[in-house]
Coordinates of C-alpha atoms in Angstrom, one line a residue:
M1 CA 0.6 -3.6 44.7
A2 CA 0.2 -5.5 41.5
T3 CA -2.5 -5.4 38.9
N4 CA -5.6 -7.6 39.2
L5 CA -5.4 -9.2 35.7
T6 CA -3.9 -12.6 35.4
S7 CA -1.3 -13.3 32.8
S8 CA -3.7 -15.3 30.6
F9 CA -6.3 -12.6 30.5
T10 CA -3.7 -9.9 29.9
F11 CA -2.4 -11.9 26.9
A12 CA -5.9 -12.5 25.6
L13 CA -6.6 -8.8 25.9
I14 CA -3.5 -7.9 23.9
L15 CA -4.4 -10.4 21.2
C16 CA -8.0 -9.0 21.1
V17 CA -6.8 -5.5 20.6
S18 CA -4.3 -6.7 18.0
A19 CA -6.9 -8.6 16.0
L20 CA -9.6 -6.0 16.2
S21 CA -7.2 -3.2 15.4
L22 CA -6.9 -4.6 11.9
I23 CA -10.7 -4.1 11.3
P24 CA -11.9 -0.8 9.9
H25 CA -13.3 1.5 12.6
T26 CA -17.0 1.1 11.8
T27 CA -17.7 1.8 15.5
S28 CA -15.9 4.1 17.9
L29 CA -14.1 2.5 20.9
S30 CA -15.9 5.0 23.1
S31 CA -19.3 3.7 22.1
S32 CA -19.1 0.4 23.9
F33 CA -21.8 -2.3 23.6
Q34 CA -24.1 -2.7 26.6
F35 CA -25.4 -6.2 27.3
P36 CA -29.1 -6.5 28.4
P37 CA -29.6 -5.1 31.9
T38 CA -30.7 -7.1 34.9
Q39 CA -31.6 -6.3 38.5
S40 CA -29.5 -8.5 40.6
T41 CA -31.1 -9.8 43.8
I42 CA -27.8 -10.6 45.5
L43 CA -25.5 -7.6 45.0
P44 CA -25.4 -5.0 47.8
D45 CA -26.5 -1.4 47.2
P46 CA -23.3 0.5 46.4
S47 CA -24.7 3.8 47.8
S48 CA -24.0 2.3 51.2
F49 CA -20.3 2.4 50.5
F50 CA -19.6 5.1 47.8
F51 CA -20.2 8.8 47.7
A52 CA -23.2 9.8 45.5
N53 CA -21.0 11.4 42.8
L54 CA -19.3 8.1 42.1
L55 CA -22.4 6.0 41.5
S56 CA -22.9 7.1 37.9
T57 CA -19.8 5.4 36.7
P58 CA -18.7 1.7 36.8
L59 CA -17.4 0.8 40.3
P60 CA -14.5 -1.4 41.2
T61 CA -15.4 -4.9 42.2
N62 CA -12.1 -6.8 42.3
S63 CA -9.9 -4.0 43.7
F64 CA -7.3 -3.8 46.3
F65 CA -9.8 -2.1 48.7
Q66 CA -12.8 -4.4 47.9
N67 CA -13.3 -5.3 51.6
F68 CA -14.3 -1.7 52.2
A69 CA -17.3 -2.4 50.0
L70 CA -18.2 -6.0 50.8
N71 CA -20.9 -7.1 53.3
N72 CA -20.6 -4.4 56.1
G73 CA -17.4 -3.0 54.8
D74 CA -15.7 -3.8 58.1
K75 CA -12.9 -6.2 57.1
P76 CA -9.3 -5.2 56.9
E77 CA -7.4 -4.6 53.6
Y78 CA -3.6 -4.7 53.2
F79 CA -2.0 -1.6 51.9
H80 CA 1.7 -2.4 52.3
P81 CA 2.9 -2.1 55.0
Y82 CA -0.3 -1.6 57.0
S83 CA -3.5 -3.5 57.2
I84 CA -6.3 -1.0 57.5
N85 CA -9.8 -1.5 58.8
S86 CA -12.7 0.9 59.3
S87 CA -16.0 1.1 61.1
S88 CA -18.7 3.7 60.8
T89 CA -16.9 6.0 63.3
S90 CA -13.2 5.0 63.2
L91 CA -10.2 3.8 61.2
S92 CA -7.8 1.2 62.7
F93 CA -4.4 0.2 61.3
S94 CA -2.0 -2.6 62.0
Y95 CA 1.6 -3.4 61.3
P96 CA 0.7 -7.1 60.9
S97 CA 2.8 -9.9 62.2
L98 CA 3.5 -12.9 59.9
S99 CA 2.8 -16.5 60.7
S100 CA 3.6 -19.5 58.5
T101 CA 3.2 -23.2 58.2
S102 CA 4.4 -25.6 55.5
A103 CA 1.1 -24.9 53.6
F104 CA 0.6 -21.1 53.9
I105 CA 1.8 -17.7 55.1
S106 CA -0.7 -15.4 56.7
Q107 CA -0.8 -12.2 58.6
T108 CA -2.9 -11.2 61.6
F109 CA -4.7 -7.9 62.0
V110 CA -4.4 -6.3 65.4
P111 CA -5.6 -2.7 65.8
D112 CA -2.3 -1.2 66.8
L113 CA -3.7 2.3 66.5
T114 CA -7.3 3.6 66.0
I115 CA -8.3 7.1 65.0
S116 CA -11.7 8.5 65.7
A117 CA -13.3 11.9 66.5
S118 CA -16.3 13.4 68.2
Q119 CA -19.5 13.2 66.1
T120 CA -21.1 16.3 64.5
S121 CA -24.7 15.5 64.0
A122 CA -25.3 18.4 61.6
N123 CA -23.0 16.7 59.0
L124 CA -24.4 13.2 59.4
A125 CA -26.9 13.4 56.5
T126 CA -24.2 14.0 54.0
A127 CA -22.7 10.5 54.6
N128 CA -25.3 8.6 52.6
N129 CA -26.8 7.2 55.8
S130 CA -23.3 5.8 56.7
G131 CA -20.7 7.2 59.0
R132 CA -18.0 6.3 56.5
V133 CA -18.0 6.5 52.7
I134 CA -15.5 6.1 49.8
S135 CA -15.2 9.5 48.2
A136 CA -12.5 8.8 45.6
F137 CA -10.4 5.9 44.3
T138 CA -7.7 5.3 41.7
D139 CA -5.5 2.4 40.7
L140 CA -3.3 2.8 43.8
S141 CA -5.3 4.8 46.3
V142 CA -8.6 5.2 48.0
T143 CA -10.0 8.1 50.0
L144 CA -12.3 7.4 53.0
D145 CA -14.5 10.2 54.4
F146 CA -16.1 10.4 57.8
P147 CA -18.3 13.4 57.2
S148 CA -19.9 13.3 60.6
S149 CA -16.5 13.4 62.2
N150 CA -14.7 15.9 59.9
L151 CA -12.1 13.2 59.1
R152 CA -10.7 12.2 55.6
F153 CA -8.1 9.6 55.1
F154 CA -5.9 9.4 52.0
L155 CA -4.9 5.8 51.8
A156 CA -2.2 4.9 49.3
R157 CA -0.7 1.6 48.6
G158 CA 2.9 1.5 49.7
S159 CA 2.8 4.6 51.9
P160 CA 4.8 4.3 55.2
Y161 CA 2.5 7.0 56.6
V162 CA -1.3 6.9 57.3
T163 CA -2.5 10.4 56.4
C164 CA -5.6 12.0 58.0
N165 CA -7.1 15.4 57.2
V166 CA -9.2 17.1 59.8
S167 CA -11.4 19.6 58.1
S168 CA -12.4 21.8 61.1
P169 CA -11.5 21.9 64.8
T170 CA -12.2 18.5 66.2
A171 CA -11.2 16.4 69.2
V172 CA -9.2 13.6 67.5
S173 CA -8.6 10.4 69.5
I174 CA -5.6 8.1 69.0
S175 CA -6.2 4.9 70.9
T176 CA -4.5 1.5 70.9
I177 CA -5.2 -2.1 72.0
H178 CA -1.8 -2.0 73.7
A179 CA -0.6 0.1 76.6
I180 CA 1.1 3.4 76.0
L181 CA 4.5 3.3 77.7
E182 CA 5.6 6.8 76.8
S183 CA 4.5 9.7 74.6
Y184 CA 6.3 13.0 74.1
S185 CA 6.4 15.9 71.6
S186 CA 9.0 18.0 69.9
N187 CA 9.7 21.6 70.8
S188 CA 7.6 22.7 67.8
K189 CA 4.7 20.6 68.9
T190 CA 4.4 19.2 65.3
K191 CA 6.0 15.8 65.9
F192 CA 5.0 13.3 68.5
T193 CA 6.5 10.0 69.5
V194 CA 4.5 7.1 71.0
Q195 CA 6.0 3.9 72.4
L196 CA 3.8 0.9 73.1
N197 CA 4.2 -2.1 75.2
N198 CA 4.4 -4.4 72.2
N199 CA 7.8 -3.0 71.3
Q200 CA 6.4 -0.7 68.6
T201 CA 7.3 3.0 68.3
W202 CA 5.1 5.3 66.2
V203 CA 5.8 8.9 65.1
M204 CA 3.0 11.4 64.4
Y205 CA 3.3 14.6 62.5
T206 CA 0.9 17.6 62.4
S207 CA 0.8 20.3 59.8
S208 CA 0.4 23.0 62.6
P209 CA 1.3 23.0 66.3
A210 CA -1.0 20.9 68.5
N211 CA -1.4 19.5 72.0
L212 CA -1.5 15.8 72.4
I213 CA -3.1 14.9 75.7
R214 CA -3.0 11.5 77.4
R215 CA -6.5 10.6 78.4
S216 CA -5.9 7.0 79.6
P217 CA -3.3 4.3 79.6
S218 CA -4.3 3.6 75.9
T219 CA -5.7 6.8 74.6
L220 CA -4.3 10.1 73.4
T221 CA -6.3 13.1 72.1
F222 CA -5.6 16.1 69.9
D223 CA -8.1 18.7 71.3
G224 CA -9.7 21.1 68.9
Y225 CA -7.3 20.3 66.0
S226 CA -7.6 21.0 62.3
G227 CA -5.1 20.2 59.6
N228 CA -3.2 17.0 58.6
I229 CA -2.0 14.2 60.9
R230 CA 0.5 11.7 59.5
I231 CA 1.4 8.6 61.4
A232 CA 4.2 6.1 60.7
L233 CA 5.7 3.1 62.4
V234 CA 9.4 3.3 63.1
P235 CA 10.7 -0.1 61.8
G236 CA 12.1 -2.1 64.6
S237 CA 11.8 1.0 66.9
D238 CA 15.3 1.8 65.5
P239 CA 16.0 5.6 66.0
K240 CA 18.1 5.7 62.8
Y241 CA 14.8 5.5 60.8
V242 CA 13.3 8.5 62.5
A243 CA 15.4 11.1 60.7
I244 CA 14.2 9.6 57.3
L245 CA 10.5 9.7 58.4
D246 CA 11.0 13.3 59.6
R247 CA 12.5 14.4 56.3
F248 CA 9.6 13.2 54.2
S249 CA 6.7 13.8 56.6
S250 CA 5.3 16.9 54.8
A251 CA 4.6 15.4 51.3
Y252 CA 1.7 13.0 51.0
P253 CA -0.1 11.2 48.2
I254 CA -3.7 11.8 47.5
S255 CA -4.0 9.5 44.5
G256 CA -2.0 7.2 42.4
E257 CA -2.4 6.0 38.8
A258 CA -0.9 3.0 37.0
V259 CA -0.5 4.0 33.4
F260 CA 1.0 2.6 30.2
T261 CA 2.6 5.4 28.1
K262 CA 5.5 3.5 26.5
P263 CA 6.0 0.0 25.2
F264 CA 6.9 -2.5 28.0
T265 CA 6.8 0.2 30.6
L266 CA 4.3 0.7 33.5
E267 CA 4.3 4.1 35.2
Y268 CA 3.1 4.8 38.8
K269 CA 2.1 8.4 38.9
W270 CA 1.4 9.8 42.4
E271 CA -0.4 13.1 42.9
K272 CA 1.1 14.6 46.0
Y273 CA 0.3 17.6 48.3
G274 CA 2.7 19.3 50.7
R275 CA 6.3 20.3 50.6
G276 CA 9.3 18.3 49.6
D277 CA 9.7 14.9 48.0
L278 CA 7.4 12.0 48.3
L279 CA 8.4 8.8 50.2
M280 CA 6.8 5.5 49.3
L281 CA 7.7 1.8 49.6
A282 CA 8.4 -0.7 46.9
H283 CA 8.4 -4.5 47.2
P284 CA 11.0 -6.8 45.6
L285 CA 9.3 -7.1 42.3
H286 CA 9.1 -3.3 41.9
L287 CA 12.8 -3.1 42.7
Q288 CA 13.7 -5.4 39.8
L289 CA 11.9 -3.2 37.4
L290 CA 12.4 0.3 38.7
S291 CA 14.5 2.5 36.4
N292 CA 14.2 6.1 37.6
A293 CA 13.5 6.4 41.3
T294 CA 15.9 7.0 44.2
V295 CA 16.1 3.9 46.5
L296 CA 16.6 4.2 50.2
E297 CA 18.1 0.8 50.9
D298 CA 18.3 1.5 54.6
L299 CA 14.6 2.0 55.1
K300 CA 12.8 -1.3 55.2
Y301 CA 9.4 -2.6 56.4
K302 CA 8.5 -6.2 56.5
S303 CA 5.6 -7.5 54.5
I304 CA 4.0 -10.7 53.3
D305 CA 5.6 -10.0 49.9
G306 CA 9.1 -9.5 51.3
D307 CA 10.9 -6.4 52.6
L308 CA 9.4 -3.1 51.4
V309 CA 12.1 -0.6 50.6
G310 CA 11.9 3.2 50.6
I311 CA 11.5 5.0 47.2
V312 CA 11.7 8.7 46.8
G313 CA 9.8 10.3 43.9
D314 CA 6.2 10.8 42.6
L315 CA 6.9 9.0 39.3
W316 CA 7.9 5.4 39.1
E317 CA 9.0 3.8 35.8
L318 CA 8.7 0.1 35.8
K319 CA 10.4 -1.4 32.8
S320 CA 9.9 -5.1 31.8
H321 CA 11.8 -7.1 29.2
N322 CA 10.8 -6.5 25.6
I323 CA 8.9 -9.6 24.6
S324 CA 7.2 -10.4 21.3
V325 CA 3.6 -11.3 21.8
T326 CA 2.7 -13.6 18.9
W327 CA 0.0 -15.9 17.7
H328 CA 2.4 -18.8 17.3
S329 CA 5.4 -20.2 19.2
I330 CA 8.5 -18.1 19.1
G331 CA 11.0 -20.7 18.0
G332 CA 8.6 -22.7 15.8
V333 CA 7.8 -26.4 15.6
K334 CA 10.1 -28.9 13.9
Q335 CA 8.5 -30.2 10.7
A336 CA 9.3 -33.8 11.8
S337 CA 6.7 -33.3 14.5
Y338 CA 3.9 -32.1 12.3
T339 CA 2.4 -35.6 11.6
E340 CA 2.0 -36.4 15.3
I341 CA 0.3 -33.0 16.0
V342 CA -2.0 -33.2 13.0
S343 CA -3.1 -36.7 14.1
A344 CA -4.1 -35.4 17.5
H345 CA -5.9 -32.6 15.7
V346 CA -8.2 -35.0 13.9
K347 CA -9.2 -36.6 17.2
A348 CA -9.8 -33.2 18.9
L349 CA -11.9 -31.9 16.0
S350 CA -14.4 -34.8 16.5
S351 CA -15.4 -33.5 19.9
T352 CA -19.1 -33.2 20.7
P353 CA -20.8 -29.8 20.8
I354 CA -20.7 -27.7 24.0
T355 CA -23.5 -28.5 26.4
T356 CA -22.5 -26.7 29.6
E357 CA -24.1 -23.4 30.5
S358 CA -21.2 -22.4 32.8
P359 CA -19.2 -19.4 31.4
Y360 CA -16.0 -20.8 32.9
F361 CA -16.2 -24.3 31.4
Y362 CA -17.8 -23.0 28.2
G363 CA -15.1 -20.4 27.8
K364 CA -12.4 -23.0 28.3
L365 CA -13.8 -25.0 25.4
V366 CA -13.9 -21.9 23.3
A367 CA -10.2 -21.2 24.0
R368 CA -9.4 -24.8 23.4
A369 CA -10.8 -24.6 19.9
A370 CA -9.0 -21.3 19.3
R371 CA -5.7 -22.9 20.1
L372 CA -6.5 -25.7 17.6
A373 CA -6.9 -23.0 14.9
L374 CA -3.6 -21.4 15.6
I375 CA -1.8 -24.7 15.9
A376 CA -3.2 -25.7 12.6
E377 CA -1.8 -22.6 11.0
E378 CA 1.6 -23.3 12.5
V379 CA 1.9 -26.9 11.4
N380 CA 0.5 -26.2 7.9
C381 CA -2.9 -27.9 8.4
L382 CA -5.0 -25.1 7.0
D383 CA -7.7 -27.3 5.6
V384 CA -9.2 -27.7 9.2
V385 CA -9.4 -24.0 9.9
P386 CA -12.8 -23.3 8.2
A387 CA -14.4 -26.0 10.4
I388 CA -12.9 -24.5 13.6
R389 CA -14.0 -21.0 12.4
K390 CA -17.6 -22.2 12.2
Y391 CA -17.3 -24.0 15.6
L392 CA -16.0 -20.8 17.2
A393 CA -18.7 -18.6 15.7
D394 CA -21.5 -21.0 16.6
A395 CA -20.2 -21.3 20.2
I396 CA -19.4 -17.6 20.9
E397 CA -22.3 -15.8 19.2
P398 CA -25.1 -16.9 21.6
W399 CA -23.2 -15.3 24.5
L400 CA -22.7 -12.1 22.6
D401 CA -26.3 -11.7 21.2
G402 CA -28.2 -13.1 24.2
T403 CA -29.6 -16.2 22.5
L404 CA -27.9 -18.8 24.8
S405 CA -30.6 -20.9 26.5
G406 CA -30.3 -21.0 30.3
N407 CA -27.6 -18.4 30.8
G408 CA -25.9 -15.4 29.3
F409 CA -24.0 -12.1 30.0
L410 CA -26.1 -9.3 31.5
Y411 CA -25.3 -5.8 32.5
D412 CA -25.6 -4.8 36.2
P413 CA -26.4 -1.1 36.4
K414 CA -25.7 -1.0 40.2
W415 CA -22.0 -1.6 39.9
G416 CA -21.6 -1.0 36.2
G417 CA -20.3 -4.4 35.1
L418 CA -21.2 -7.8 33.8
V419 CA -23.0 -10.6 35.6
T420 CA -24.5 -13.8 34.3
Q421 CA -28.2 -14.7 34.2
Q422 CA -27.7 -17.5 36.7
G423 CA -25.3 -15.5 38.8
S424 CA -27.7 -12.6 39.2
T425 CA -29.9 -14.6 41.6
D426 CA -27.4 -17.1 43.1
R427 CA -24.1 -16.1 44.8
G428 CA -22.6 -19.5 44.2
A429 CA -23.5 -19.9 40.6
D430 CA -20.8 -19.7 38.0
F431 CA -18.1 -19.6 40.7
G432 CA -19.4 -16.4 42.1
F433 CA -19.5 -14.5 38.7
G434 CA -22.7 -12.7 39.9
V435 CA -20.7 -11.2 42.8
Y436 CA -17.8 -10.3 40.5
N437 CA -15.5 -13.2 41.4
D438 CA -13.1 -14.7 38.9
H439 CA -14.2 -12.5 35.9
H440 CA -10.6 -12.5 34.6
Y441 CA -10.6 -16.3 34.3
H442 CA -14.1 -16.6 32.7
L443 CA -13.8 -13.6 30.3
G444 CA -10.1 -14.3 29.5
Y445 CA -11.1 -17.5 27.7
F446 CA -13.9 -15.8 25.7
V447 CA -11.7 -12.8 24.8
Y448 CA -9.0 -15.2 23.6
G449 CA -11.4 -17.1 21.5
I450 CA -12.9 -13.9 20.1
S451 CA -9.5 -12.6 19.2
V452 CA -8.6 -15.7 17.3
L453 CA -11.9 -15.7 15.4
A454 CA -11.5 -12.1 14.5
K455 CA -8.0 -12.9 13.2
I456 CA -9.3 -15.6 10.8
D457 CA -12.6 -14.0 10.0
R458 CA -12.3 -10.2 9.8
A459 CA -16.0 -9.7 8.8
W460 CA -17.1 -11.6 11.9
G461 CA -14.7 -9.5 14.0
S462 CA -16.1 -6.3 12.6
K463 CA -19.7 -7.3 13.4
Y464 CA -18.9 -8.2 17.0
K465 CA -16.2 -5.7 17.7
P466 CA -18.4 -3.6 20.2
Q467 CA -19.3 -6.7 22.2
A468 CA -15.6 -7.8 22.2
Y469 CA -14.4 -4.5 23.6
S470 CA -17.2 -4.5 26.3
L471 CA -16.0 -7.9 27.5
A472 CA -12.4 -6.7 27.5
R473 CA -13.2 -3.6 29.5
D474 CA -15.1 -5.4 32.2
S475 CA -12.2 -7.4 36.9
G476 CA -10.3 -16.3 45.6
L477 CA -9.9 -20.0 44.5
W478 CA -13.0 -21.7 45.7
F479 CA -12.4 -25.3 44.8
A480 CA -8.9 -26.4 45.6
P481 CA -7.8 -27.8 49.1
P482 CA -4.2 -27.1 50.2
E483 CA -2.9 -30.5 49.3
A484 CA -4.0 -30.0 45.6
K485 CA -0.7 -28.7 44.5
E486 CA -1.3 -29.6 40.9
I487 CA -4.3 -27.3 40.9
R488 CA -2.4 -24.5 42.6
L489 CA 0.2 -24.8 39.9
G490 CA -2.2 -25.3 37.0
I491 CA -4.4 -22.3 37.9
Q492 CA -1.3 -20.0 37.4
L493 CA -0.4 -21.7 34.1
L494 CA -3.5 -22.2 32.2
P495 CA -4.2 -21.7 29.4
I496 CA -1.1 -22.8 27.6
S497 CA -0.4 -20.5 24.7
P498 CA 2.7 -18.8 23.1
V499 CA 3.0 -16.3 26.0
T500 CA 3.6 -19.2 28.4
E501 CA 7.1 -19.6 27.3
I502 CA 7.8 -16.0 28.2
L503 CA 6.1 -16.2 31.6
F504 CA 7.9 -19.4 32.5
S505 CA 11.2 -18.8 30.8
D506 CA 13.3 -19.5 33.9
D507 CA 14.2 -23.2 33.7
G508 CA 15.2 -23.3 37.4
F509 CA 11.9 -21.8 38.6
A510 CA 9.9 -24.2 36.4
K511 CA 11.9 -27.2 37.8
E512 CA 11.4 -26.0 41.4
I513 CA 7.6 -25.7 41.2
V514 CA 7.2 -29.0 39.2
E515 CA 9.2 -30.9 41.8
W516 CA 7.0 -29.2 44.5
A517 CA 3.8 -30.4 42.7
L518 CA 4.8 -33.8 41.4
P519 CA 4.4 -35.7 44.8
A520 CA 0.8 -34.5 44.9
L521 CA 0.0 -36.4 41.7
S522 CA 0.1 -39.7 43.6
R523 CA -3.0 -38.8 45.6
E524 CA -6.2 -40.8 44.8
G525 CA -8.5 -39.0 42.5
V526 CA -6.1 -36.5 40.9
E527 CA -7.6 -35.4 37.6
E528 CA -5.7 -36.1 34.4
G529 CA -6.3 -32.5 33.2
W530 CA -4.4 -31.0 36.1
K531 CA -1.5 -33.5 35.6
G532 CA -1.1 -32.2 32.1
F533 CA -0.2 -28.7 33.3
V534 CA 2.5 -30.1 35.6
Y535 CA 3.9 -32.1 32.8
A536 CA 3.8 -29.1 30.5
L537 CA 6.1 -27.2 32.8
Q538 CA 8.3 -30.2 33.1
G539 CA 8.8 -30.0 29.3
I540 CA 10.6 -26.7 29.8
Y541 CA 13.7 -28.5 31.2
D542 CA 12.9 -32.2 30.4
K543 CA 11.3 -32.5 27.1
D544 CA 11.6 -36.2 26.6
G545 CA 10.4 -37.1 30.1
A546 CA 7.5 -34.8 29.9
S547 CA 6.6 -36.0 26.4
E548 CA 6.2 -39.6 27.6
K549 CA 4.0 -38.5 30.5
I550 CA 1.8 -36.4 28.2
K551 CA 1.3 -39.2 25.8
S552 CA 0.1 -41.5 28.6
L553 CA -2.6 -39.1 29.8
K554 CA -6.2 -40.4 29.5
G555 CA -7.8 -37.0 29.6
F556 CA -7.2 -33.3 29.3
D557 CA -8.5 -30.0 30.9
D558 CA -11.5 -28.6 29.2
G559 CA -9.5 -25.7 27.7
N560 CA -6.6 -27.9 26.8
S561 CA -6.0 -30.8 24.3
L562 CA -3.4 -33.4 23.3
S563 CA -2.7 -31.2 20.2
N564 CA -1.9 -28.2 22.4
L565 CA 0.4 -30.2 24.7
L566 CA 2.2 -31.8 21.7
W567 CA 2.5 -28.4 20.1
W568 CA 4.0 -27.1 23.4
I569 CA 6.4 -30.0 23.8
H570 CA 7.6 -29.9 20.1
S571 CA 8.1 -26.1 20.2
R572 CA 10.6 -26.3 23.1
N573 CA 14.0 -25.3 21.9
L574 CA 16.1 -27.8 23.9
G575 CA 19.3 -29.7 23.1
S576 CA 17.3 -33.0 23.2
Q577 CA 15.5 -32.0 20.1

C-alpha cells in the first residue's frame, strides 16, 4: 500500500520540477513531448485485459495489480489482507499464511473462497473476448468485471471485505478448497456465517435478503440473487470481531486516490457507496503518519508487512516530517576537507566518454557527473563546472533527440509509456525496460542529471523542458542472489545525494543494516562499487572507520565516485569531526 517510486527517483523528480520551474513557461506542462513511436514485438495486447474505454490513455505497468495484466492475468496479487486471483470465470481470494527462513519471508496463496456465477452467453461479446476485464483503476483500487456472469468486484487495497456487485438475478456460487463445517444465516437473511475446517470463519453480507443453499461439502449458492455481496474473514475466528464487521458492512470503497494537496502530506481519498462509515486497514507505517482517522486498535489482521489495524474514515491524512530538499548537504562540508575532495574531483573528471548503450549504466554515469557539478559548487571549485556542463549536455542530448547510436527512448502506443529500442524486441534487454521493469531506476538517474543541468544552464533546460517532463511522467531485482547482502543494501541506498541523510537519519537503523551486510563483503568476487555503499552508511555512525575503508577502495559504482563518497563522509555532522 505504498507508492511505486523509489526514494532516489522521487528526489530526482522533485529536483527536476524545482530546476525547471525557474525556467519561463515557453511550453505548457500539458503539452508533453512524445518520443518517436515504436511497435513492440514483445508486449501483450492490452485489450485482452482492459475495457475498451481505458485503451486511449496510458495504462499502468508497475502497479499493485500488474499480475492481472501480465501473461494470462491469472497470478495472485496482494491487496492487504487478502491475496486475490482471478480466472476468466471466477475470482478467488486467500488469507495467506506466512512462512519464513533466515533469507526471506513469503506467503502462500490458497483459494480459501472462490466466487463464480452462471454464464450468460448474450453478454459474452462485451468482454473484449475475455471473461474478465479491468473496467476501472485508481491509485488504490481496481474494478474487475465479468460481463458474461453479471459480476463486478470492487477491489481496494486495505479493505477487510471483498465486495461483489451482482447486476441482475444470478446464481452466485461460493466454493472453497476446504470443507465447510457449518453455515448459517441471521434472521434477516442478510448476514451469513461460514466455518471451514482450516479454522477460518468468514462472514458474508448481502444488501437484500437472500437464500444461501449448501450444494456440496465445499459449495454454497445464492440462487437468483442481485445486489451486493461483501465477504470478510473473522480474524482468528474470534467472535469479538464480528460486531465490528457487522457495523461497517454497508459502506464499501469503489475507488481510492493518493493525492498531494499540502506540503509533506499525502492524502488517501476513498470514494464510498452505501450507508455509514468506511472501515479500512492500515499497516504500521501508515499508523506512524496518520493524523486524522479513527483507529480501531482491537481489529487486527496479520500481513507480510506487520499487523493491519482497522481505520474508520474515507479520508486519511498521512503527514511526514518537514524536510528541506536541497541541492547540497544540509550541514555543509568543513573547509579543511575541500582539498581532498577537489583532488578526487580532478581524477574523476579525467574519465573516458560513455560507451555503453544501456540506459541503466549510462544513466548512472550521467548522475555521477551531475553529483560532481553540485559537489564542485559546494566546495568552491567552480572552475570545473563548465566542463561538467558540457559533459552532461553531450551525454544526455542523444537520448532526448533520438540521435544515440544503437539505442534510445521510444514511445509505446499500446500501453502509453516509454520503452527502449533494444527493449522493444528483447524482453531481457536493458533489465526488462521494454516490458516496463525498473523504469524508476533507469529514468531516475536521467531525471537527476537533467535537473542538475537545467540548474546550471537555464537555456538548455528551457530547450529540453518538454522531454524532461515526459521522462518524469513515465513506473523485481534480476541480478542479485540472496547472499549478496551488499547489493540488497546498495540498491536501496543508491544514488548517494543530499536526500540520503534524511532517508537514513536513524543512526541505529543504519548500524543494524551495515552490521547485517558487512559479513557478506568477505565473499569472493564482491565488487568494490557495492562495498562503497555499505561503507557510506557506516559513515553515519562511524565516520573515521568508514573514511579509511572508502579511501582503500579500488573502484566505485558507475553512478558513484570517490569525490561523492568523500563529500558524503566530510558532510557528516559527527562529534569525531
